[in-house]
Amino acid sequence: MSISLRTNIVHHAIMKDEALVQFKLLLPAALKKRLETHASLNRRSLSQEIVVALEEKHPAAEPDAKSDPAARMLFWLAKRIRRRNPKPGTARYKQAALYERIANDIADRMNDIGIE
């Protein structure tokens, strides 16, 4: 299968929120160098380091008070974990991120079926 056919399939497929999307990013050279330094210190790739930095700066939004109780509970658990400031990449950090993703998925599915 050619690259163009695979690209076409990706563009026409319905993508989930957690699907990885590739795009070009222009950075100042000094910033890229700092990110590469932090990535090597944290034993991550440059992409992973950028994702972690963006996740810290822009955390997932919490559902409103009308949302599903399960989503609220998962966000509450994630908030409790994050209060202890786990280091990015640790099991606790990943657990909090997982709780947030599941809570967002529940809230989105409830909105899709018309329950708020």
Short mmCIF file of C-alpha atoms in Angstrom, two decimals:
data_model
loop_
_atom_site.label_atom_id
_atom_site.label_comp_id
_atom_site.label_asym_id
_atom_site.label_seq_id
_atom_site.Cartn_x
_atom_site.Cartn_y
_atom_site.Cartn_z
CA MET A 1 0.00 0.00 0.00
CA SER A 2 1.45 3.38 -0.96
CA ILE A 3 1.97 6.19 1.50
CA SER A 4 -0.59 8.34 -0.27
CA LEU A 5 -3.25 5.65 0.12
CA ARG A 6 -2.50 5.24 3.82
CA THR A 7 -2.60 9.01 4.29
CA ASN A 8 -5.94 9.13 2.51
CA ILE A 9 -7.32 6.45 4.82
CA VAL A 10 -6.21 8.40 7.89
CA HIS A 11 -7.77 11.63 6.64
CA HIS A 12 -11.11 9.99 5.88
CA ALA A 13 -11.33 7.80 8.96
CA ILE A 14 -13.16 8.98 12.06
CA MET A 15 -10.42 9.78 14.54
CA LYS A 16 -10.77 9.38 18.27
CA ASP A 17 -9.52 12.02 20.70
CA GLU A 18 -6.53 9.90 21.65
CA ALA A 19 -5.40 9.19 18.08
CA LEU A 20 -1.92 10.49 17.37
CA VAL A 21 -1.83 13.23 14.76
CA GLN A 22 1.35 14.21 12.98
CA PHE A 23 1.99 17.81 11.93
CA LYS A 24 4.87 20.19 11.29
CA LEU A 25 5.96 22.41 14.15
CA LEU A 26 8.36 25.31 13.80
CA LEU A 27 10.30 26.14 16.97
CA PRO A 28 13.03 28.64 17.70
CA ALA A 29 16.37 26.82 17.76
CA ALA A 30 17.09 27.76 21.39
CA LEU A 31 13.71 26.41 22.56
CA LYS A 32 14.21 23.16 20.64
CA LYS A 33 17.63 22.75 22.27
CA ARG A 34 16.11 23.27 25.76
CA LEU A 35 13.34 20.77 25.02
CA GLU A 36 15.87 18.21 23.79
CA THR A 37 17.91 18.69 26.97
CA HIS A 38 14.85 18.19 29.19
CA ALA A 39 13.76 15.20 27.10
CA SER A 40 17.11 13.47 27.52
CA LEU A 41 17.13 14.20 31.28
CA ASN A 42 13.62 12.71 31.57
CA ARG A 43 14.48 9.81 29.23
CA ARG A 44 11.77 10.76 26.76
CA SER A 45 11.64 11.54 23.08
CA LEU A 46 11.30 15.15 21.99
CA SER A 47 7.67 14.48 21.00
CA GLN A 48 6.86 12.98 24.40
CA GLU A 49 8.48 15.93 26.15
CA ILE A 50 6.41 18.41 24.14
CA VAL A 51 3.21 16.46 24.86
CA VAL A 52 3.95 16.35 28.60
CA ALA A 53 4.65 20.10 28.65
CA LEU A 54 1.41 20.84 26.80
CA GLU A 55 -0.61 18.50 29.05
CA GLU A 56 0.75 20.27 32.14
CA LYS A 57 -0.01 23.70 30.72
CA HIS A 58 -3.46 22.76 29.38
CA PRO A 59 -5.02 19.98 31.53
CA ALA A 60 -8.26 18.32 30.48
CA ALA A 61 -11.39 20.27 31.34
CA GLU A 62 -13.62 18.97 34.10
CA PRO A 63 -17.23 18.16 33.31
CA ASP A 64 -19.90 20.51 34.61
CA ALA A 65 -22.08 19.72 37.63
CA LYS A 66 -24.74 18.05 35.45
CA SER A 67 -22.33 15.42 34.13
CA ASP A 68 -22.36 11.75 34.91
CA PRO A 69 -21.41 10.87 38.51
CA ALA A 70 -18.80 8.39 37.28
CA ALA A 71 -17.04 11.14 35.31
CA ARG A 72 -17.08 13.47 38.31
CA MET A 73 -15.65 10.71 40.52
CA LEU A 74 -12.82 10.00 38.07
CA PHE A 75 -11.95 13.71 37.82
CA TRP A 76 -11.97 13.92 41.62
CA LEU A 77 -9.55 10.98 41.83
CA ALA A 78 -7.29 12.50 39.17
CA LYS A 79 -7.28 15.83 41.01
CA ARG A 80 -6.28 14.09 44.27
CA ILE A 81 -3.40 12.36 42.50
CA ARG A 82 -2.26 15.57 40.80
CA ARG A 83 -2.28 17.48 44.12
CA ARG A 84 0.82 15.52 45.10
CA ASN A 85 2.56 16.72 41.90
CA PRO A 86 3.66 13.36 40.48
CA LYS A 87 6.57 13.60 38.07
CA PRO A 88 5.58 13.31 34.39
CA GLY A 89 5.98 9.77 33.13
CA THR A 90 5.54 8.10 36.53
CA ALA A 91 2.81 5.56 37.16
CA ARG A 92 0.78 8.00 39.29
CA TYR A 93 0.99 10.69 36.61
CA LYS A 94 -0.17 8.22 33.96
CA GLN A 95 -2.97 7.02 36.26
CA ALA A 96 -4.28 10.58 36.68
CA ALA A 97 -4.14 11.14 32.92
CA LEU A 98 -6.00 7.86 32.34
CA TYR A 99 -8.73 8.83 34.82
CA GLU A 100 -9.13 12.17 33.03
CA ARG A 101 -9.33 10.53 29.60
CA ILE A 102 -11.95 8.02 30.78
CA ALA A 103 -13.97 10.77 32.50
CA ASN A 104 -13.90 12.90 29.34
CA ASP A 105 -14.97 9.89 27.29
CA ILE A 106 -17.90 9.20 29.64
CA ALA A 107 -18.97 12.87 29.55
CA ASP A 108 -18.72 12.95 25.73
CA ARG A 109 -20.75 9.76 25.36
CA MET A 110 -23.42 11.05 27.71
CA ASN A 111 -23.64 14.26 25.69
CA ASP A 112 -23.86 12.23 22.46
CA ILE A 113 -26.94 10.43 23.69
CA GLY A 114 -28.47 13.61 25.04
CA ILE A 115 -27.92 13.12 28.76
CA GLU A 116 -26.13 16.03 30.41
#
